[in-house]
Each structure stands twice: as C-alpha cells, then as structure tokens.
Short mmCIF file of C-alpha atoms and ligand atoms in Angstrom, two decimals:
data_model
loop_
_atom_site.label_atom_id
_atom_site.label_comp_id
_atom_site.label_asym_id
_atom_site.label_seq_id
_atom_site.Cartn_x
_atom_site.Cartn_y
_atom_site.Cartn_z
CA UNK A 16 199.42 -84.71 -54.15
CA UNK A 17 197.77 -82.04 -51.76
CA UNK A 18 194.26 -83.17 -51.38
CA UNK A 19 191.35 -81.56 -53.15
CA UNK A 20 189.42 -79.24 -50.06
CA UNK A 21 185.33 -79.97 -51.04
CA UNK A 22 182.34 -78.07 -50.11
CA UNK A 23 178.83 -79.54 -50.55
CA UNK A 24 176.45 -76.85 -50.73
CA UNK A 25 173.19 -79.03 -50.08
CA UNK A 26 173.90 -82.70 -47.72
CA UNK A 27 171.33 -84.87 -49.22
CA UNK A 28 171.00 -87.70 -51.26
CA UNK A 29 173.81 -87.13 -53.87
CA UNK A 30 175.83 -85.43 -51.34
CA UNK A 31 175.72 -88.40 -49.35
CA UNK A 32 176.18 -91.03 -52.17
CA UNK A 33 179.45 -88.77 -53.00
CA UNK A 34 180.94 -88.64 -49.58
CA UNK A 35 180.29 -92.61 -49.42
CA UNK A 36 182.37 -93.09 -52.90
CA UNK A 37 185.33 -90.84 -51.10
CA UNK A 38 185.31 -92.50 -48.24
CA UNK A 39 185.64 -96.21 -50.50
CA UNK A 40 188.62 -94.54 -52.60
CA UNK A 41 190.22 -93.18 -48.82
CA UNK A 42 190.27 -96.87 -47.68
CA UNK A 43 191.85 -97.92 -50.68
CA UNK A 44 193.37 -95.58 -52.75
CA UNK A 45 194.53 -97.70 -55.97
CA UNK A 46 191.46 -99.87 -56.21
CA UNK A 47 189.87 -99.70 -59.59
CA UNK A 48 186.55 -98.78 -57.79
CA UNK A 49 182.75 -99.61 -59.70
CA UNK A 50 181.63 -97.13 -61.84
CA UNK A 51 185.03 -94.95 -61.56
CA UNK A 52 185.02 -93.95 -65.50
CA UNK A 53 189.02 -92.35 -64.82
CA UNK A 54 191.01 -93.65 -61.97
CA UNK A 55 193.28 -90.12 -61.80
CA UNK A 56 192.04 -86.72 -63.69
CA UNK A 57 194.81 -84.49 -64.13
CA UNK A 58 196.93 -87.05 -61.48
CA UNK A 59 194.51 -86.72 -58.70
CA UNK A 60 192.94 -89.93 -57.27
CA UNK A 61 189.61 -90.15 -56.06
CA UNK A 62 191.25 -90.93 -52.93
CA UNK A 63 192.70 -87.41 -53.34
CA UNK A 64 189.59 -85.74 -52.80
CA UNK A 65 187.95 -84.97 -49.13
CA UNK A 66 185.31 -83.27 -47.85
CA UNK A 67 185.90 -80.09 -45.66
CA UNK A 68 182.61 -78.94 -44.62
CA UNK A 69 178.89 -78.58 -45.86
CA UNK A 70 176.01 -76.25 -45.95
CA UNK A 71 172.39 -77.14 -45.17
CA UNK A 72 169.45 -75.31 -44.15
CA UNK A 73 167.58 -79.09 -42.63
CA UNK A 74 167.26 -78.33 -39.22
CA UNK A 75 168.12 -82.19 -39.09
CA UNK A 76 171.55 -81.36 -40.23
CA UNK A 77 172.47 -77.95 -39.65
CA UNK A 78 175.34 -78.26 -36.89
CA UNK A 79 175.78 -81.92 -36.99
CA UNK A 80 178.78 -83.48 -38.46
CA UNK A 81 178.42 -84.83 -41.73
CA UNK A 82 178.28 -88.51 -40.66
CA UNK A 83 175.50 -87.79 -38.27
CA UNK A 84 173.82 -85.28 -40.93
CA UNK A 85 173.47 -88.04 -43.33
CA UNK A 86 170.67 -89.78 -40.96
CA UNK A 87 168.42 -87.68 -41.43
CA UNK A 88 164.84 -88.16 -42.21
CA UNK A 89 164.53 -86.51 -45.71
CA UNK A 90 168.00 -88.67 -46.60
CA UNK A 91 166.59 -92.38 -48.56
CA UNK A 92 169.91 -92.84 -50.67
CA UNK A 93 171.12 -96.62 -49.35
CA UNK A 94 174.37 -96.46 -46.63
CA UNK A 95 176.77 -99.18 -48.36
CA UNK A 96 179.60 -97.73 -45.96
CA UNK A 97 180.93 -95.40 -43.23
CA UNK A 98 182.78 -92.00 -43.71
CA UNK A 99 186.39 -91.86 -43.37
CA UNK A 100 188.00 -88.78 -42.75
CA UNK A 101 185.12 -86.81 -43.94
CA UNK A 102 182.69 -87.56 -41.17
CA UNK A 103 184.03 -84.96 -38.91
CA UNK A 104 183.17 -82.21 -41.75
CA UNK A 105 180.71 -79.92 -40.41
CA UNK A 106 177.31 -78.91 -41.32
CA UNK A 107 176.93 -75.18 -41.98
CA UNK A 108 173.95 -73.16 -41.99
CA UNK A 109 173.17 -71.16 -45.30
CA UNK A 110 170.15 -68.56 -46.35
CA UNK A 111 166.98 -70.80 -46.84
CA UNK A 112 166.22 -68.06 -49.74
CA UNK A 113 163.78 -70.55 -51.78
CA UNK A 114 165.59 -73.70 -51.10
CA UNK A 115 162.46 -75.59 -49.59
CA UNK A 116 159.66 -73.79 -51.66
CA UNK A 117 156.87 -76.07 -52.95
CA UNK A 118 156.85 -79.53 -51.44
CA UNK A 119 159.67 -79.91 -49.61
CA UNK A 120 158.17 -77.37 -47.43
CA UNK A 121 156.40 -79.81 -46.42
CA UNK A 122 158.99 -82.31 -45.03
CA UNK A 123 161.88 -80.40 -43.86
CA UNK A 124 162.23 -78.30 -41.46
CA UNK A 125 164.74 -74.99 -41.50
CA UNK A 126 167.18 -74.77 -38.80
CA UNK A 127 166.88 -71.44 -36.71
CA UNK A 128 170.69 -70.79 -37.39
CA UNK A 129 169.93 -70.62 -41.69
CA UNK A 130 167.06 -68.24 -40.70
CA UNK A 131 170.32 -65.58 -39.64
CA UNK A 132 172.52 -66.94 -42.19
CA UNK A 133 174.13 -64.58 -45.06
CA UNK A 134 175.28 -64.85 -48.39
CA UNK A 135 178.85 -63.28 -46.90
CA UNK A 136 178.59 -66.05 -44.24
CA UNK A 137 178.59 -68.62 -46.86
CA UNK A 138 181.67 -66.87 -49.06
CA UNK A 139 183.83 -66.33 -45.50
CA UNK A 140 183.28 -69.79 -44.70
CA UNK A 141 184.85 -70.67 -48.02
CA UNK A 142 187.71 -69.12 -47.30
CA UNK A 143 187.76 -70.40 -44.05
CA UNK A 144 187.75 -73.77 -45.10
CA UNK A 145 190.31 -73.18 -47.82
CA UNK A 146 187.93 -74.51 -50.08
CA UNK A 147 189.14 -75.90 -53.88
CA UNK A 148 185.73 -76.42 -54.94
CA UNK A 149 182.15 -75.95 -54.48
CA UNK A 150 179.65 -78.84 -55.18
CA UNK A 151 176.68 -76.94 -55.65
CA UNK A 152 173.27 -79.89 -54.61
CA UNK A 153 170.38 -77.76 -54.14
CA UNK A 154 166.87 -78.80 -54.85
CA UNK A 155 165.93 -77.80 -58.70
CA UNK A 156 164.32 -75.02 -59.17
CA UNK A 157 165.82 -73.04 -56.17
CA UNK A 158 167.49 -70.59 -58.29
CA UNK A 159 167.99 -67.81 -55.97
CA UNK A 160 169.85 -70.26 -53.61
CA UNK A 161 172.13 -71.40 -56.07
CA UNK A 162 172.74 -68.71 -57.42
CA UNK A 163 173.43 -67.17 -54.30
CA UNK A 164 176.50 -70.00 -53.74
CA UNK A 165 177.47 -69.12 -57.20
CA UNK A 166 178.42 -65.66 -56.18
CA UNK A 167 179.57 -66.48 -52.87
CA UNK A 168 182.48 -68.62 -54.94
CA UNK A 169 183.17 -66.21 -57.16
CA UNK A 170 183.89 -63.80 -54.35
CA UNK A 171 186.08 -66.60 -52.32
CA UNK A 172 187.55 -67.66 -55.77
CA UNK A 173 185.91 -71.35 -55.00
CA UNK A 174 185.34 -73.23 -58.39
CA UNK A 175 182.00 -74.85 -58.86
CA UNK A 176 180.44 -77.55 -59.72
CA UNK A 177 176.98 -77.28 -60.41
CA UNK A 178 175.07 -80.38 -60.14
CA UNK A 179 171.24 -78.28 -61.00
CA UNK A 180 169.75 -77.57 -63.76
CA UNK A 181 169.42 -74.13 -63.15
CA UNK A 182 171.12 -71.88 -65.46
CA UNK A 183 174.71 -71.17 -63.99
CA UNK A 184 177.28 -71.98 -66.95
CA UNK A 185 174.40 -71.68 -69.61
CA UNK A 186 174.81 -67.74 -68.12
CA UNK A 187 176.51 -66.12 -70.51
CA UNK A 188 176.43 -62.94 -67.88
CA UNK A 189 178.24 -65.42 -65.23
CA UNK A 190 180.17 -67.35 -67.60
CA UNK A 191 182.00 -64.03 -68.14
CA UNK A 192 182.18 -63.27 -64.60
CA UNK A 193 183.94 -66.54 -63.79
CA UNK A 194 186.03 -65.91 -67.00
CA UNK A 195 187.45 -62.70 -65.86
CA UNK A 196 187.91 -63.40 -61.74
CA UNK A 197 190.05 -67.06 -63.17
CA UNK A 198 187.54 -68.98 -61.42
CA UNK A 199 185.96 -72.31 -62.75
CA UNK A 200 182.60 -72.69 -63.68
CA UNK A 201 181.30 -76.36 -64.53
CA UNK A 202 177.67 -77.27 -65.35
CA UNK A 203 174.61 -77.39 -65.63
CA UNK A 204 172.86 -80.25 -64.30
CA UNK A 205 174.77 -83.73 -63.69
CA UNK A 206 174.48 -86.51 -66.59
CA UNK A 207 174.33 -89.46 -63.97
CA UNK A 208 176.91 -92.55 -64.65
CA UNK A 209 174.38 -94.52 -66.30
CA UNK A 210 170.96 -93.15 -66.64
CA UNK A 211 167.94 -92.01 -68.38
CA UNK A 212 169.83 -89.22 -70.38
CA UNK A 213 172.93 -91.43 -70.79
CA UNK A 214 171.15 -94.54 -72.11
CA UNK A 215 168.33 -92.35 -73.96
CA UNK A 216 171.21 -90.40 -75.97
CA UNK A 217 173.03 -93.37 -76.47
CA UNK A 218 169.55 -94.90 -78.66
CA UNK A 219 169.35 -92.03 -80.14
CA UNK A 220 172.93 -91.84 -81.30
CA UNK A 221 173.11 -95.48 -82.14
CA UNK A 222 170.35 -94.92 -84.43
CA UNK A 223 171.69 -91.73 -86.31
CA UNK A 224 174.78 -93.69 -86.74
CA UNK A 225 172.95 -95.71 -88.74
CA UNK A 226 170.51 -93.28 -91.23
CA UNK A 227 167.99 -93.96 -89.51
CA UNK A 228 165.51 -91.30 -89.37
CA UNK A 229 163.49 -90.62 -85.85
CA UNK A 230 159.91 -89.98 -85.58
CA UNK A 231 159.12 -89.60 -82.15
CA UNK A 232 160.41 -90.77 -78.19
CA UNK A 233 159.72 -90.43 -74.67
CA UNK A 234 161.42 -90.83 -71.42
CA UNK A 235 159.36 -90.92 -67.81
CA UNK A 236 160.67 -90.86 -64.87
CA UNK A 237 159.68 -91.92 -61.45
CA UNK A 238 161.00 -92.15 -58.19
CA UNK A 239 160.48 -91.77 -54.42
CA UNK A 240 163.54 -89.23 -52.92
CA UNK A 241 163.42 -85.97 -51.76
CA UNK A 242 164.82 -84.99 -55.49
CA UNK A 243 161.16 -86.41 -57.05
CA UNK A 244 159.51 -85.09 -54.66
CA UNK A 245 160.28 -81.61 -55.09
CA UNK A 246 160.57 -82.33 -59.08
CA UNK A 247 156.65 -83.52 -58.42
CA UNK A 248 155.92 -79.74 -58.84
CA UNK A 249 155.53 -78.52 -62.15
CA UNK A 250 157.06 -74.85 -61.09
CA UNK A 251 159.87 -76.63 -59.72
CA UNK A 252 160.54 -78.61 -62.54
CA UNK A 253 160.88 -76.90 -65.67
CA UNK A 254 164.32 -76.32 -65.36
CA UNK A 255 165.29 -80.16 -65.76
CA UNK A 256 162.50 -80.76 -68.79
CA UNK A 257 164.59 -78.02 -70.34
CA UNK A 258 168.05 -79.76 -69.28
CA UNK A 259 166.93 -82.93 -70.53
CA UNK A 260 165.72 -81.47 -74.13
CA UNK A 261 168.98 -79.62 -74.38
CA UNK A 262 170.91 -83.17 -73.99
CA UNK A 263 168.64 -84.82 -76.42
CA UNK A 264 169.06 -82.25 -79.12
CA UNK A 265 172.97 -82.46 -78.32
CA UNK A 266 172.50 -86.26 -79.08
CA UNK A 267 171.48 -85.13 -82.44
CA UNK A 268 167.99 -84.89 -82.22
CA UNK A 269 166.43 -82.23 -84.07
CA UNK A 270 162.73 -81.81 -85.31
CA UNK A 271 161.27 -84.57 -83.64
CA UNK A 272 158.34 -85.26 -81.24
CA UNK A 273 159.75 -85.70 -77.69
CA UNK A 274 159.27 -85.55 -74.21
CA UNK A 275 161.67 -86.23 -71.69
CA UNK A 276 162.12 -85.50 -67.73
CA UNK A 277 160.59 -86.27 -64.37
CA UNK A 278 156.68 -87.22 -64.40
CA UNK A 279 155.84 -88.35 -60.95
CA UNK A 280 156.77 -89.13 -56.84
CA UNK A 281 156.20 -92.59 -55.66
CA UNK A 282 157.53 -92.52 -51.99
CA UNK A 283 158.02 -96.44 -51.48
CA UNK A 284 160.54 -96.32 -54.43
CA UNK A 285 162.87 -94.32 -51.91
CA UNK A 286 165.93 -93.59 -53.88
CA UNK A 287 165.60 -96.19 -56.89
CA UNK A 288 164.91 -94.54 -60.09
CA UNK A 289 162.80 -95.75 -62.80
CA UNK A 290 162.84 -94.58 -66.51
CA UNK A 291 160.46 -95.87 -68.86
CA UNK A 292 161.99 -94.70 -72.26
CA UNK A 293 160.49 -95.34 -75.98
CA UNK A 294 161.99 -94.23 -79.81
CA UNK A 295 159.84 -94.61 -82.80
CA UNK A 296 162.20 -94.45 -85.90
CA UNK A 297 161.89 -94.94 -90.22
CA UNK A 298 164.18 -97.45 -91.34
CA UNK A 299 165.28 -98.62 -95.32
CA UNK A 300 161.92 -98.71 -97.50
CA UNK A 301 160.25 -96.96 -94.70
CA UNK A 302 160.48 -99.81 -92.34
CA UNK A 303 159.56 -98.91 -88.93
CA UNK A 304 162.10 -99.44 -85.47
CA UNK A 305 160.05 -99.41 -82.29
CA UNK A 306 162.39 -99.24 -79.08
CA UNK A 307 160.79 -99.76 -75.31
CA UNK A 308 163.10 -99.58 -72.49
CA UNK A 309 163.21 -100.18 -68.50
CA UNK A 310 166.05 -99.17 -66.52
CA UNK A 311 166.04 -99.45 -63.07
CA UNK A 312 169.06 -97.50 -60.85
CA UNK A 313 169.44 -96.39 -57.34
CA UNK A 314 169.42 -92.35 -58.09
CA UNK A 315 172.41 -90.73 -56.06
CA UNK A 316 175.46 -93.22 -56.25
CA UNK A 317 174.81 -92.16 -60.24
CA UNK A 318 175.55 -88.99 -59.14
CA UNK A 319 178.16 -89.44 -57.12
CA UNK A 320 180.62 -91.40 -59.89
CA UNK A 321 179.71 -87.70 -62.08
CA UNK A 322 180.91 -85.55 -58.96
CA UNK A 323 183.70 -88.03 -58.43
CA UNK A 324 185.14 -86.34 -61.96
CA UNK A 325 183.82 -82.89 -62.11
CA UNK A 326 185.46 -81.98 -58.61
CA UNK A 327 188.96 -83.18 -60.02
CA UNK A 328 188.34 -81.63 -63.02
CA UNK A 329 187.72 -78.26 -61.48
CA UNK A 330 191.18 -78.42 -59.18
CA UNK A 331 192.88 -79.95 -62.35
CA UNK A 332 191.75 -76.78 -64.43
CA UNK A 333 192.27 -74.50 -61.25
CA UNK A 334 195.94 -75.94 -61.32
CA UNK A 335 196.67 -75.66 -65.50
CA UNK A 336 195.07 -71.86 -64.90
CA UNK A 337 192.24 -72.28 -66.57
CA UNK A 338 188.88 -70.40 -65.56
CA UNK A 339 185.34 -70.09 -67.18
CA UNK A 340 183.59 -72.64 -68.70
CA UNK A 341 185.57 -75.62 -70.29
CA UNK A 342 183.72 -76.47 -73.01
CA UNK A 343 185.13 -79.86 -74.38
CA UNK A 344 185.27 -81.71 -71.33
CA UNK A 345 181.83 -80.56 -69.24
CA UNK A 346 179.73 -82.27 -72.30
CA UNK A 347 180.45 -85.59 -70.69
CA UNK A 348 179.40 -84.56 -66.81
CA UNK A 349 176.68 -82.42 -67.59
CA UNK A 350 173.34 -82.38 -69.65
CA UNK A 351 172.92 -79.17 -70.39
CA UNK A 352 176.52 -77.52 -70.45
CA UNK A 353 176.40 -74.57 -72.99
CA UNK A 354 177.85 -76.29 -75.64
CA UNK A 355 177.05 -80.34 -75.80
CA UNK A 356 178.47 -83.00 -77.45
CA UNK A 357 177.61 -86.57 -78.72
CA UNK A 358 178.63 -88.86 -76.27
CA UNK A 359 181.70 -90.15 -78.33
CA UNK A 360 183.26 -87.06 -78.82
CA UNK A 361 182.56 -86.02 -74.89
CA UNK A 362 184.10 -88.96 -73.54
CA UNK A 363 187.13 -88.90 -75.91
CA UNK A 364 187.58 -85.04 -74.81
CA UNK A 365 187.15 -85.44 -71.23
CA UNK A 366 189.75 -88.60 -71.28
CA UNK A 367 192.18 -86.41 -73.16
CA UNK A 368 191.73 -83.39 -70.20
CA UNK A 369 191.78 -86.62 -67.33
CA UNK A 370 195.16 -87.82 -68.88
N1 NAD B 426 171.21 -88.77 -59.94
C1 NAD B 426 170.89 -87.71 -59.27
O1 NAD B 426 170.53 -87.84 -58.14
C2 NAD B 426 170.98 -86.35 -59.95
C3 NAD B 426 171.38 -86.28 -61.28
C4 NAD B 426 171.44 -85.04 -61.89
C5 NAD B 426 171.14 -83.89 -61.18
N2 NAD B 426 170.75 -83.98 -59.88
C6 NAD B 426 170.40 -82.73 -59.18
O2 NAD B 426 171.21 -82.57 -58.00
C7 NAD B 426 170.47 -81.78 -57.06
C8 NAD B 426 170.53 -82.44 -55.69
O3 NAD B 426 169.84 -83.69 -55.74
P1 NAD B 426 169.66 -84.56 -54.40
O4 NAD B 426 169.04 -85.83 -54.84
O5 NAD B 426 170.91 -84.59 -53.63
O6 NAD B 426 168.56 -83.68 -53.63
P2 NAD B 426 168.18 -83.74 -52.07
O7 NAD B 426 166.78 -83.26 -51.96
O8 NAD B 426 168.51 -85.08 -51.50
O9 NAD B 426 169.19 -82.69 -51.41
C9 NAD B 426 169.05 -81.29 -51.49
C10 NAD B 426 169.62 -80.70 -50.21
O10 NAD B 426 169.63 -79.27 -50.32
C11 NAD B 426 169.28 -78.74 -49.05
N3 NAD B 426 168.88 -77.33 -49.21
C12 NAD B 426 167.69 -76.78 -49.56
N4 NAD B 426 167.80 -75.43 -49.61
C13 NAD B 426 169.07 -75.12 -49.28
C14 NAD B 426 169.80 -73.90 -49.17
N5 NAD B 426 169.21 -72.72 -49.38
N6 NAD B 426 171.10 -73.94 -48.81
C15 NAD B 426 171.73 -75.14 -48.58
N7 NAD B 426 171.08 -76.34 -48.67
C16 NAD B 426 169.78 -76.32 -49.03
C17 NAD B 426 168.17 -79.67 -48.57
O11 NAD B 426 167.92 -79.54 -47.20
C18 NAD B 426 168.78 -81.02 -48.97
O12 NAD B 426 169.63 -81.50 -47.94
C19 NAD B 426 169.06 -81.63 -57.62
O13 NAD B 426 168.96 -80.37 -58.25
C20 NAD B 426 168.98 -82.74 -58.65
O14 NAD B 426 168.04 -82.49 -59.68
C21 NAD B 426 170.69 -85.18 -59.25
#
C-alpha cells in the first residue's frame, strides 16, 4: 500500500516515542510489535506509516532533522532505538502563538525562524509535504496554537489527529467545518495504551458490572517531562481535569465524588508516570469495597501505541470517504471524544472499523 505521509505538529516527547514505534514496525514490518492493539487498520501496517516532516517552535529543533531534533534538552522520553527512514524528516518552524506560555517559558527557547512563521506557512507546507495526516502534540492548554494547525488542515485538507485536550472535535462549530470540507477530525486528548484513564475506567466499569454502587475516587498524577511541567500550572491545566472527568463519566460514572488529572512536577521522574488511583464503593448489605492502586509507566511510548492507530484510522477513513468526527471508533483513542463509550463497546467498534 502507498504509505501514510505524517506531520507532527509539536517534536517532543510523544512525538518522539511515535517516530521510535515507526521506525521498529519499518525494520520489521510483520512483527507482532508490544503494545500494537491492531497489527493493520483498514490494511495499513504500522510499517505503512512514515513521517514526512515536523513543526516546532524549540529553537533546539527548529531546522534540524528529526533524528537530531529528538536530542534536545526539553526531550526526557527514553531512546530504545534509531529512526529509519524518518530521521531525515525536517523540523519546521511554526507561530509560537501561546505554545510556551506559563512554565515552559522557562525552559525552551523559540527559534528566531517561528518568530516570522505564519499560519499560511504551516497550511503550504502541508501541501508541500503531501501530507495524509496531521498529529497535532502541542503543550495543553495552548489553544490558540492548536487551533491554529486545526485550520491550517482544514485549508490543506490534512486530517487530524488531535492528541490535546483542547476542544477540537468536542467543537461542534469545527466538527461541522471538517464535516462539510470531507476532512477528518479525530480527538480530543489521547487515552494512552495503558494508563491512568484506561486502568481507572476499567475499576470503575468492573465495578458497575457488578451493582455495585460508587461513593467516591481519585486519581493523582505525577511526573517529571516537559508535559507535567507545563500541566504544573493550574491555567494550563484545566483542559485535561475536564478531559479526564469527561472519560470517567463515559465509564459510567455519574453523581459521584471525584477527582482526577495531573497534581504535580517532579523533575527526577523524567518521563515515568505515576498514578496513585483510589475507588470507595457500597457493596450487598451495604458492605464497603475500598480500591488503592499504583501504576507506574514511562509516559510517551503510551502515547505512541494510541497515535500508532489514530493516524491509520484517519487515512483509512480519508480512503472509505469519510470526514468529520467518527464517533464509534475515536471512543477507544481518545478521552474526551464528543461522544464516549465504555471501554467494551469502544474496543469492539474500533476493531470492527480496523478490520
Ligand atoms: N502519554 C502521553 O504522553 C499523553 C497522553 C495523552 C495526551 N497527551 C498530550 O499530548 C500533548 C503532547 O505531549 P508531549 O508529552 O509530547 O509534550 P512535550 O512538551 O514533550 O512536546 C510539546 C512540543 O510542542 C512544541 N511546541 C510548543 N508550542 C508550539 C507551537 N506553537 N508550534 C509547534 N510546536 C510547539 C514544544 O516545543 C514541544 O516540542 C500534550 O498536550 C499532552 O497532554 C500526552
């Protein structure tokens, strides 16, 4: 098959973790790789799928090939291997807009070129590039940004994948826009391969299953990328508490006491994640169920098995002529698509769409 023509729109940590899981499926493209939930979606490999350029404002990226981009300071996700054919990709400079507001101000530094950068720079480099899809990996909370590469793929007719939490196919304004031009819209905000939100919501669900009734949960997050960083500030970070609830109360949980999303930046934990997650629950007489969990992951290779499916899912729905938001199958790649499902019924609809 023709290979799937990426754009990363932000090369950090996820970006990074992505291009590593491409390059793995380039170098062998029928091994069942880790963590790979659907070998082809809609007959296109993993190995299918390259990278064709990227857009940065890091002055410690901007014009640098992706494979020397990728050593940059601000980038803490772990190197397992080498780029393939992607590491020739080039970095592009985009408007900062407010890409590094708050505190990642304070650590990277804009690139003259993505002071002079345009919005129409972005969408002719799309063309350019003969892009399939857009992989949008901003910072949250940068909503002009994104937004900014949302329209600049609607204009080069460049589906999207939007990996944020900010509001893009919860839009119903956008969601229209995409709908009419018969571009693709997917999001918002990644459900990593196994995380917080995917073990949380599988509790929760577990628990429903099963009558019981829930009183109250948590789930805290820490970690030490650029991604916690920047989610250390509380105006950055409303967007994902809000991403987070909306995937909860897809899980089926209504009326109850809970909190759920990043609370706090520990640098030395680089890009391992922690979630501390607890349910309190009513069983049969009124018996109580008390649930405390650990899990421990490295942050952006979670992402990357998520990005691995949306970007084959957006050519695959590019290809049957589909445009907008696809319901059914973005419950299972995103927390906070418009409409969410319980985990069952979003894996068993994105498998059906993958087949
Ligand atoms: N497991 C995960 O890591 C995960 C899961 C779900 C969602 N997300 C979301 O994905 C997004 C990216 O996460 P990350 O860990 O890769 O973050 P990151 O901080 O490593 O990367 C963000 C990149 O965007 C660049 N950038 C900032 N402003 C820009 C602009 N105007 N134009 C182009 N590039 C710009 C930064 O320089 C940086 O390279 C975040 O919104 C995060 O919340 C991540």
């Amino acid at each position: 098959m023709e290979p799937i023509r990426v754009a990363l729109a932000g090369a950090g940590n996820c970006a990074w973790s992505f291009s590593q899981f491409t390059a793995l499926a380039q170098a062998n493209p029928e091994a069942r790789l880790p963590g790979l939930m659907s070998h082809t979606v809609g007959g296109y490999r993993l190995a299918d799928v390259t990278v064709v350029a990227a857009f940065d404002v890091d002055a410690a990226k901007v014009g640098l090939p992706l494979a020397e981009a990728f050593a940059a300071p601000a980038i803490s996700a772990t190197a397992f291997t080498a780029l393939g054919t992607d590491r020739d990709a080039p970095v592009l400079p985009a408007p900062v807009l407010d890409g590094l507001e708050g505190p990642l101000g304070a650590v990277v530094r804009p690139a003259a070129a993505a002071r002079d950068a345009t919005p129409e720079h972005v969408a002719k480099a799309l063309v350019e590039y003969d892009v399939d899809v857009l992989v949008i990996a901003l910072p949250t909370g940068s909503s002009r940004a994104i937004r900014m590469f949302a329209n600049a793929a609607l204009a080069a007719g460049v589906a999207v994948v939007n990996c944020t939490p900010e509001e893009l196919a919860r839009d119903a304004g956008l969601r229209r826009r995409f709908a009419e031009a018969g571009v693709v819209l997917l999001g918002d905000d990644l459900r990593s391969h196994f995380g917080a939100t995917t073990l949380h919501t599988a509790l929760i669900e577990l628990l429903l299953s099963r009558g019981v009734v829930l009183s109250d949960t948590y789930q805290l997050n820490v970690g030490g990328n650029t991604d916690f960083l920047n989610l250390a500030d509380a105006r950055r970070s409303a967007s994902k508490f809000a991403s987070k609830a909306n995937a909860l109360r897809a899980a089926g949980m209504a009326d109850v006491d809970g909190v759920a999303g990043p609370t706090g930046y520990i640098g030395h934990l680089a890009d391992t994640k922690v979630c501390f997650a607890s349910i309190k629950a009513t069983s049969v007489l009124g018996s109580g169920i008390e649930i405390d969990v650990k899990l421990t992951v490295e942050d952006s290779p979670n992402a990357a098995g998520v990005i691995a499916n949306a970007v084959r899912v957006g050519k695959t729905a590019t290809d049957r002529g589909l445009s907008g938001v696809l319901d059914d199958v973005t419950a299972l790649l995103f927390k906070s698509p418009p409409h969410g499902l319980p985990e069952t019924e979003a894996r068993a609809a994105f498998l059906g769409f993958a087949s």
